[in-house]
Short mmCIF file of C-alpha atoms in Angstrom, two decimals:
data_model
loop_
_atom_site.label_atom_id
_atom_site.label_comp_id
_atom_site.label_asym_id
_atom_site.label_seq_id
_atom_site.Cartn_x
_atom_site.Cartn_y
_atom_site.Cartn_z
CA MET M 1 211.60 180.65 35.83
CA MET M 2 208.86 183.24 36.33
CA ARG M 3 207.90 184.68 39.66
CA THR M 4 204.59 183.24 40.90
CA ASP M 5 201.86 184.81 43.02
CA TRP M 6 200.02 183.33 46.01
CA ARG M 7 196.96 182.55 43.89
CA ASP M 8 199.04 180.55 41.38
CA HIS M 9 199.33 177.87 44.09
CA ASP M 10 196.88 175.42 45.65
CA TRP M 11 197.55 176.16 49.35
CA GLN M 12 197.08 173.40 51.91
CA LEU M 13 196.56 173.73 55.68
CA ILE M 14 198.01 171.32 58.23
CA HIS M 15 196.97 171.83 61.85
CA THR M 16 197.25 168.65 63.88
CA ALA M 17 197.24 167.50 67.48
CA PRO M 18 200.20 168.60 69.64
CA GLN M 19 203.58 167.15 68.65
CA SER M 20 206.99 166.93 70.29
CA PRO M 21 209.66 169.61 69.76
CA THR M 22 211.99 167.28 67.84
CA LEU M 23 209.13 166.17 65.57
CA HIS M 24 208.35 169.80 64.76
CA MET M 25 212.00 170.37 63.77
CA ALA M 26 211.89 167.28 61.55
CA LEU M 27 208.53 168.15 59.96
CA ASP M 28 209.95 171.49 58.79
CA ASP M 29 212.86 169.66 57.19
CA VAL M 30 210.69 166.99 55.51
CA LEU M 31 207.86 169.24 54.30
CA THR M 32 210.28 171.81 52.81
CA HIS M 33 211.87 168.95 50.89
CA GLU M 34 208.50 167.57 49.75
CA VAL M 35 207.32 170.97 48.44
CA GLY M 36 210.66 171.56 46.72
CA ALA M 37 210.41 168.17 45.03
CA GLY M 38 206.87 168.93 43.86
CA ARG M 39 205.36 166.02 45.81
CA ARG M 40 203.37 168.29 48.12
CA ALA M 41 201.41 171.44 47.26
CA PRO M 42 202.52 174.64 49.02
CA THR M 43 201.45 174.40 52.64
CA LEU M 44 200.71 176.45 55.75
CA ARG M 45 201.35 174.47 58.94
CA ILE M 46 200.16 175.65 62.35
CA TRP M 47 202.17 174.10 65.19
CA GLU M 48 200.77 172.75 68.45
CA TRP M 49 203.31 171.91 71.15
CA ALA M 50 203.06 168.76 73.27
CA SER M 51 205.77 169.88 75.71
CA PRO M 52 207.94 172.89 76.60
CA ALA M 53 211.07 173.66 74.63
CA VAL M 54 213.80 176.12 73.93
CA VAL M 55 214.39 176.24 70.19
CA ILE M 56 217.75 177.75 69.30
CA GLY M 57 218.77 179.04 65.88
CA ARG M 58 220.98 177.00 63.54
CA PHE M 59 224.07 179.08 64.36
CA GLN M 60 223.56 179.90 68.01
CA SER M 61 225.97 178.65 70.62
CA LEU M 62 224.18 176.25 72.98
CA ARG M 63 226.17 177.29 76.07
CA ASN M 64 225.99 181.01 75.25
CA GLU M 65 222.20 180.94 74.79
CA VAL M 66 220.80 178.40 77.24
CA ASP M 67 221.20 177.82 80.98
CA GLY M 68 221.15 174.02 80.75
CA GLU M 69 220.67 173.53 84.47
CA ALA M 70 217.62 175.85 84.56
CA ALA M 71 216.17 174.12 81.50
CA ARG M 72 216.51 170.71 83.19
CA ARG M 73 215.00 172.02 86.41
CA HIS M 74 211.91 173.24 84.52
CA GLY M 75 211.70 170.09 82.35
CA ILE M 76 212.38 172.05 79.17
CA GLU M 77 213.84 170.27 76.17
CA VAL M 78 216.47 172.15 74.13
CA VAL M 79 216.38 171.63 70.36
CA ARG M 80 218.17 173.23 67.42
CA ARG M 81 216.23 174.17 64.29
CA VAL M 82 217.36 174.23 60.64
CA SER M 83 217.06 178.02 60.26
CA GLY M 84 219.12 180.89 61.62
CA GLY M 85 217.77 183.54 63.95
CA GLY M 86 217.33 183.69 67.71
CA ALA M 87 216.14 181.45 70.54
CA MET M 88 212.44 180.82 71.23
CA PHE M 89 211.00 179.94 74.64
CA ILE M 90 208.01 177.64 74.20
CA GLU M 91 205.42 176.35 76.65
CA PRO M 92 202.25 174.81 75.21
CA GLY M 93 199.79 177.63 74.61
CA ASN M 94 202.24 180.52 75.15
CA THR M 95 203.04 181.16 71.50
CA ILE M 96 201.57 180.80 68.01
CA THR M 97 204.00 179.16 65.59
CA TYR M 98 203.47 178.52 61.90
CA SER M 99 205.49 177.45 58.87
CA ILE M 100 204.99 178.30 55.22
CA TYR M 101 206.49 175.87 52.69
CA ALA M 102 206.50 177.49 49.26
CA PRO M 103 208.22 177.11 45.91
CA GLN M 104 211.14 179.56 45.59
CA THR M 105 209.29 181.12 42.63
CA LEU M 106 206.99 182.86 45.14
CA VAL M 107 209.89 185.06 46.35
CA LYS M 108 211.95 185.09 43.15
CA GLY M 109 213.66 188.44 42.55
CA LEU M 110 212.86 189.73 46.04
CA SER M 111 215.62 190.77 48.43
CA PHE M 112 215.74 188.88 51.73
CA GLN M 113 214.20 191.87 53.45
CA GLU M 114 211.35 192.00 50.92
CA ALA M 115 210.79 188.25 51.06
CA TYR M 116 210.36 188.23 54.85
CA ALA M 117 207.81 191.05 54.72
CA PHE M 118 206.02 189.60 51.68
CA LEU M 119 205.45 186.17 53.23
CA ASP M 120 203.90 187.74 56.36
CA GLU M 121 201.69 190.39 54.72
CA TRP M 122 198.66 188.18 55.41
CA VAL M 123 199.58 188.10 59.12
CA LEU M 124 199.74 191.88 59.36
CA GLU M 125 196.29 191.97 57.77
CA ALA M 126 194.94 189.36 60.22
CA LEU M 127 196.40 191.36 63.12
CA ALA M 128 194.79 194.54 61.79
CA GLU M 129 191.44 192.73 61.69
CA LEU M 130 192.04 191.87 65.35
CA GLY M 131 192.63 195.54 66.12
CA ILE M 132 196.45 195.36 66.38
CA LYS M 133 198.48 197.88 64.43
CA ALA M 134 201.55 195.82 63.53
CA TRP M 135 204.38 196.27 61.07
CA TYR M 136 207.48 194.54 59.78
CA GLN M 137 210.72 195.55 61.45
CA PRO M 138 213.73 194.43 59.41
CA LEU M 139 215.43 192.16 59.37
CA ASN M 140 212.98 189.56 60.63
CA ASP M 141 210.57 190.87 63.28
CA ILE M 142 206.88 191.73 63.46
CA THR M 143 206.32 194.45 66.03
CA SER M 144 203.47 196.57 67.38
CA GLU M 145 202.76 199.51 69.65
CA GLY M 146 202.55 196.94 72.46
CA GLY M 147 206.05 195.59 71.71
CA LYS M 148 207.59 192.89 69.58
CA ILE M 149 205.07 190.27 68.48
CA ALA M 150 207.03 187.78 66.43
CA GLY M 151 210.32 186.66 64.92
CA ALA M 152 210.66 184.98 61.52
CA ALA M 153 213.33 182.82 59.90
CA GLN M 154 213.81 181.50 56.38
CA VAL M 155 215.72 178.67 54.76
CA HIS M 156 216.06 178.20 50.99
CA ARG M 157 216.83 174.76 49.64
CA GLY M 158 215.96 172.39 46.84
CA GLY M 159 213.65 174.83 45.04
CA ALA M 160 211.63 175.62 48.16
CA VAL M 161 211.57 178.33 50.79
CA LEU M 162 210.72 177.56 54.41
CA HIS M 163 209.43 180.61 56.28
CA HIS M 164 208.55 180.00 59.91
CA VAL M 165 207.43 182.41 62.58
CA THR M 166 206.87 182.32 66.34
CA MET M 167 204.49 184.88 67.82
CA ALA M 168 204.35 185.68 71.55
CA TYR M 169 200.84 185.04 72.88
CA ASP M 170 201.42 184.96 76.65
CA ILE M 171 204.96 184.15 77.79
CA ASP M 172 206.15 183.76 81.40
CA ALA M 173 209.00 186.26 81.17
CA ALA M 174 210.58 185.34 84.49
CA LYS M 175 210.90 181.68 83.52
CA MET M 176 212.14 182.63 80.05
CA LEU M 177 214.90 184.75 81.56
CA GLU M 178 215.94 181.91 83.86
CA VAL M 179 216.42 179.57 80.91
CA LEU M 180 217.64 181.89 78.13
CA ARG M 181 220.81 183.88 78.58
CA ILE M 182 219.54 187.11 77.09
CA GLY M 183 221.80 190.10 77.41
CA ARG M 184 220.34 193.29 78.83
CA GLU M 185 220.75 194.90 75.40
CA LYS M 186 218.53 192.22 73.89
CA LEU M 187 215.70 192.56 76.44
CA SER M 188 214.00 195.54 74.82
CA ASP M 189 214.06 193.57 71.58
CA LYS M 190 212.06 190.78 73.21
CA GLY M 191 209.38 193.26 74.24
CA THR M 192 210.31 192.78 77.88
CA GLN M 193 210.06 195.74 80.24
CA SER M 194 212.40 195.46 83.20
CA ALA M 195 209.61 194.55 85.64
CA ALA M 196 207.29 192.72 83.21
CA LYS M 197 206.10 189.31 84.39
CA ARG M 198 204.47 188.37 81.10
CA VAL M 199 205.33 188.99 77.45
CA ASP M 200 201.79 188.89 76.10
CA PRO M 201 201.40 191.27 73.14
CA LEU M 202 198.80 189.07 71.39
CA ARG M 203 196.73 188.22 74.47
CA SER M 204 196.72 191.71 75.94
CA GLN M 205 196.05 193.52 72.65
CA THR M 206 193.26 191.20 71.41
CA GLY M 207 191.68 190.03 74.66
CA LEU M 208 190.97 186.80 72.78
CA PRO M 209 191.83 183.16 73.50
CA ARG M 210 194.80 181.83 71.52
CA GLU M 211 192.52 179.56 69.46
CA ALA M 212 190.46 182.56 68.33
CA VAL M 213 193.60 184.39 67.18
CA ILE M 214 194.67 181.31 65.20
CA GLY M 215 191.15 181.03 63.76
CA ARG M 216 191.34 184.64 62.53
CA MET M 217 194.78 184.09 60.99
CA VAL M 218 193.65 180.97 59.12
CA ALA M 219 190.49 182.74 57.88
CA THR M 220 192.52 185.68 56.60
CA PHE M 221 195.00 183.43 54.78
CA ARG M 222 192.08 181.50 53.26
CA ARG M 223 190.35 184.65 52.05
CA LEU M 224 193.49 186.23 50.59
CA HIS M 225 195.32 183.26 49.13
CA GLY M 226 192.93 180.28 49.12
CA LEU M 227 193.46 177.36 51.53
CA SER M 228 192.27 173.72 51.60
CA ASP M 229 192.29 171.58 54.73
CA ASP M 230 194.90 168.84 54.47
CA ARG M 231 196.70 166.36 56.69
CA LEU M 232 200.15 164.85 56.96
CA ARG M 233 200.68 161.85 54.68
CA ALA M 234 201.70 158.64 56.45
CA GLY M 235 205.00 158.69 54.54
CA GLU M 236 205.76 162.29 55.55
CA LEU M 237 205.08 161.51 59.21
CA ALA M 238 207.21 158.35 59.09
CA GLN M 239 210.12 160.25 57.53
CA ALA M 240 209.83 163.01 60.11
CA GLU M 241 209.65 160.57 63.02
CA ALA M 242 212.81 158.85 61.81
CA LEU M 243 214.60 162.20 61.39
CA ALA M 244 213.40 163.44 64.78
CA GLN M 245 215.13 160.48 66.36
CA SER M 246 218.27 160.19 64.23
CA LYS M 247 219.07 163.89 63.82
CA PHE M 248 217.03 166.44 65.75
CA GLY M 249 217.02 164.46 69.00
CA SER M 250 220.74 163.76 68.81
CA HIS M 251 223.35 165.31 71.08
CA GLU M 252 225.57 165.82 68.04
CA TRP M 253 223.05 168.09 66.29
CA THR M 254 222.04 170.05 69.38
CA THR M 255 225.67 170.74 70.32
CA ASP M 256 226.80 171.32 66.72
CA VAL M 257 227.60 174.91 67.72
CA ALA M 258 228.63 174.25 71.32
CA MET I 1 238.35 184.47 74.57
CA HIS I 2 234.97 185.86 73.61
CA GLY I 3 233.89 188.78 71.45
CA GLU I 4 230.46 190.05 70.40
CA TYR I 5 229.41 192.60 67.80
CA LYS I 6 225.88 193.69 66.89
CA MET I 7 226.20 194.47 63.22
CA PRO I 8 224.39 197.76 62.45
CA GLY I 9 221.22 196.81 60.59
CA GLY I 10 222.17 193.17 61.14
CA LYS I 11 222.30 190.49 63.82
CA LEU I 12 224.51 189.54 66.75
CA VAL I 13 227.89 188.12 65.67
CA VAL I 14 229.82 186.16 68.32
CA ILE I 15 233.35 184.76 68.23
CA ASP I 16 234.90 182.37 70.71
CA LEU I 17 238.57 181.51 70.20
CA GLU I 18 241.90 180.60 71.80
CA LEU I 19 245.42 181.80 71.04
CA HIS I 20 248.16 179.25 70.40
CA ASN I 21 251.65 180.62 69.73
CA GLY I 22 250.30 183.94 68.48
CA ARG I 23 247.75 182.40 66.16
CA LEU I 24 243.95 181.99 66.33
CA ALA I 25 242.81 178.50 67.33
CA ASP I 26 239.51 176.72 68.08
CA VAL I 27 237.64 179.56 66.38
CA GLN I 28 233.86 179.33 66.67
CA LEU I 29 231.50 181.79 65.01
CA SER I 30 227.93 181.87 66.37
CA GLY I 31 224.94 184.19 66.58
CA ASP I 32 221.37 184.81 65.46
CA PHE I 33 222.29 185.62 61.85
CA PHE I 34 221.23 183.82 58.66
CA LEU I 35 223.76 181.92 56.57
CA GLU I 36 223.14 179.51 53.69
CA PRO I 37 224.17 176.84 53.05
CA ASP I 38 224.80 176.07 56.72
CA SER I 39 228.09 174.33 55.86
CA ALA I 40 229.53 177.83 55.31
CA LEU I 41 229.86 178.14 59.09
CA ASP I 42 232.66 175.55 59.15
CA ALA I 43 234.32 177.18 56.13
CA ILE I 44 234.43 180.52 57.98
CA ASN I 45 235.79 178.94 61.18
CA ARG I 46 238.51 177.18 59.17
CA ALA I 47 239.44 180.39 57.34
CA LEU I 48 240.07 182.15 60.66
CA GLU I 49 241.99 179.25 62.20
CA GLY I 50 245.72 179.99 62.25
CA GLN I 51 245.41 183.70 61.41
CA PRO I 52 248.04 185.80 63.19
CA GLU I 53 247.05 187.42 66.48
CA HIS I 54 247.79 190.88 65.07
CA ALA I 55 245.91 190.53 61.75
CA ASP I 56 243.84 193.68 61.27
CA GLU I 57 240.12 193.81 60.47
CA ALA I 58 240.74 194.19 56.73
CA ALA I 59 242.96 191.11 56.61
CA LEU I 60 240.54 189.02 58.69
CA ALA I 61 237.56 190.07 56.55
CA ALA I 62 239.50 189.25 53.38
CA SER I 63 240.37 185.77 54.66
CA VAL I 64 236.68 185.10 55.42
CA ARG I 65 235.54 186.47 52.07
CA HIS I 66 238.10 184.36 50.22
CA ALA I 67 236.81 181.17 51.90
CA LEU I 68 233.19 181.68 50.85
CA ALA I 69 231.82 179.82 47.84
CA ALA I 70 229.97 181.94 45.27
CA ASP I 71 226.56 180.58 46.34
CA VAL I 72 226.86 181.54 50.03
CA MET I 73 224.13 183.91 51.24
CA MET I 74 224.48 186.06 54.35
CA TYR I 75 221.66 188.02 55.99
CA GLY I 76 222.46 190.08 59.07
CA LEU I 77 226.12 188.99 58.79
CA SER I 78 229.17 190.07 56.78
CA PRO I 79 232.90 189.27 56.59
CA GLU I 80 233.57 192.73 58.06
CA ALA I 81 231.25 192.11 61.04
CA ILE I 82 232.97 188.77 61.70
CA ALA I 83 236.34 190.55 61.63
CA VAL I 84 235.15 193.09 64.22
CA ALA I 85 233.95 190.29 66.51
CA VAL I 86 237.35 188.55 66.19
CA ARG I 87 239.23 191.75 67.08
CA ARG I 88 236.92 192.25 70.07
CA ALA I 89 237.57 188.70 71.26
CA LEU I 90 241.32 189.36 71.01
CA HIS I 91 241.10 192.69 72.84
CA GLN I 92 238.25 191.71 75.15
CA GLU I 93 237.18 195.33 75.08
CA PRO I 94 235.19 197.53 72.68
CA SER I 95 237.29 198.61 69.73
CA ALA I 96 237.86 202.34 69.49
#
C-alpha cells in the first residue's frame, strides 16, 4: 500500500443546514465507515449546529468534565464523540467545526504528530491568507499570537482516518466555565485570560463574519487539493439518524466513562 | 480516590479508584488522551483491578503494558503515565 497525496483523491464537500449534536456524532461515525469501505470519495464536512452542546472526548469522565446542573440550566446537551481529546463548548455560531474523512493511505508512514499537522496544513494557509499567523502546537492544537485557535482529534478505523477540528470563533467564556469543569492549569491552554469574557481568536484577529472565514477556508482547500460540492446520500443520512438515536443519544454511551 | 497527572509532552491522565482489602477496585482511567481501539480502555482498567495497594510505579506500568494487545495505539498516554496517576490517587498528593 503506497502513500497517497491530496491530489490523488477526488475531494467532496458537504456543508448542510444546521443539525443536532447527536446527528453530528453519528455522521462522523457513518462517513468514516463509508470512506473506509470505498463507497464514498474522501470528504471535507463543515458542521453547522442546530443547538448548543458540550462535546466530550471518548475517554473523558462525564462527571469530572461537565457540571450537569449548569448544562441543564443553560439548555445545553452533553454528547460524547468517537475520538479522544478534550471537551468542546458549542453554541451555534461560536465555533467552526469540520471533519476530514480520508483513506489511511493519505497519512501512511507519518507519526501521529506529523499526521495531525499534515491534515491541517491547508487551514494554516487559509489562516495566513486571513492575516493570522498560526502554527501547529503538538500534540493536537492550532495556536496563534492571539491564543489557542483550535483542537484536533483523529480516529483510525476500517482503512480510513477521521480528522476533526473545532476552532474558536467567538465563545462566551463565562458560560463555558460554568458548564465545563476546567482546572486553573488548563485555562491558559484554552486561550482564556483570567478576566476574559470572550474567547474569540478568529473573530478578533480577522474582523470577519464567521461565514466569511468558512468561505476562505473552503476556497483554500479547493485551490490546494481540489474540491467538488456534494451532499449527504439518503442512505448515509438514514444510517446516521438511526445511530444518533440508538447510540449517540443514549445514556449508556454518554456515561460510558462516568 | 482521585489522581491526575499531566504527562510531559502528552495529555491529562486521570485515575479514580477505591481500595478494598488493600487492593485496587473500581478503577477508572479517563482523560483527554488518544487511545485506539477504544476497547483498550476497559483492558487497562481490568489490568489495574486487584493490584496491591503498595505496588510501585514500575509494577503498575508493567501490568498495564502486559494487558495491551499488539495493535493498541496510544497518543499522549503511556503505561508509565497511568502508573503515576494511580500512585497519585493512592497518595492523594503529588509524588516526590
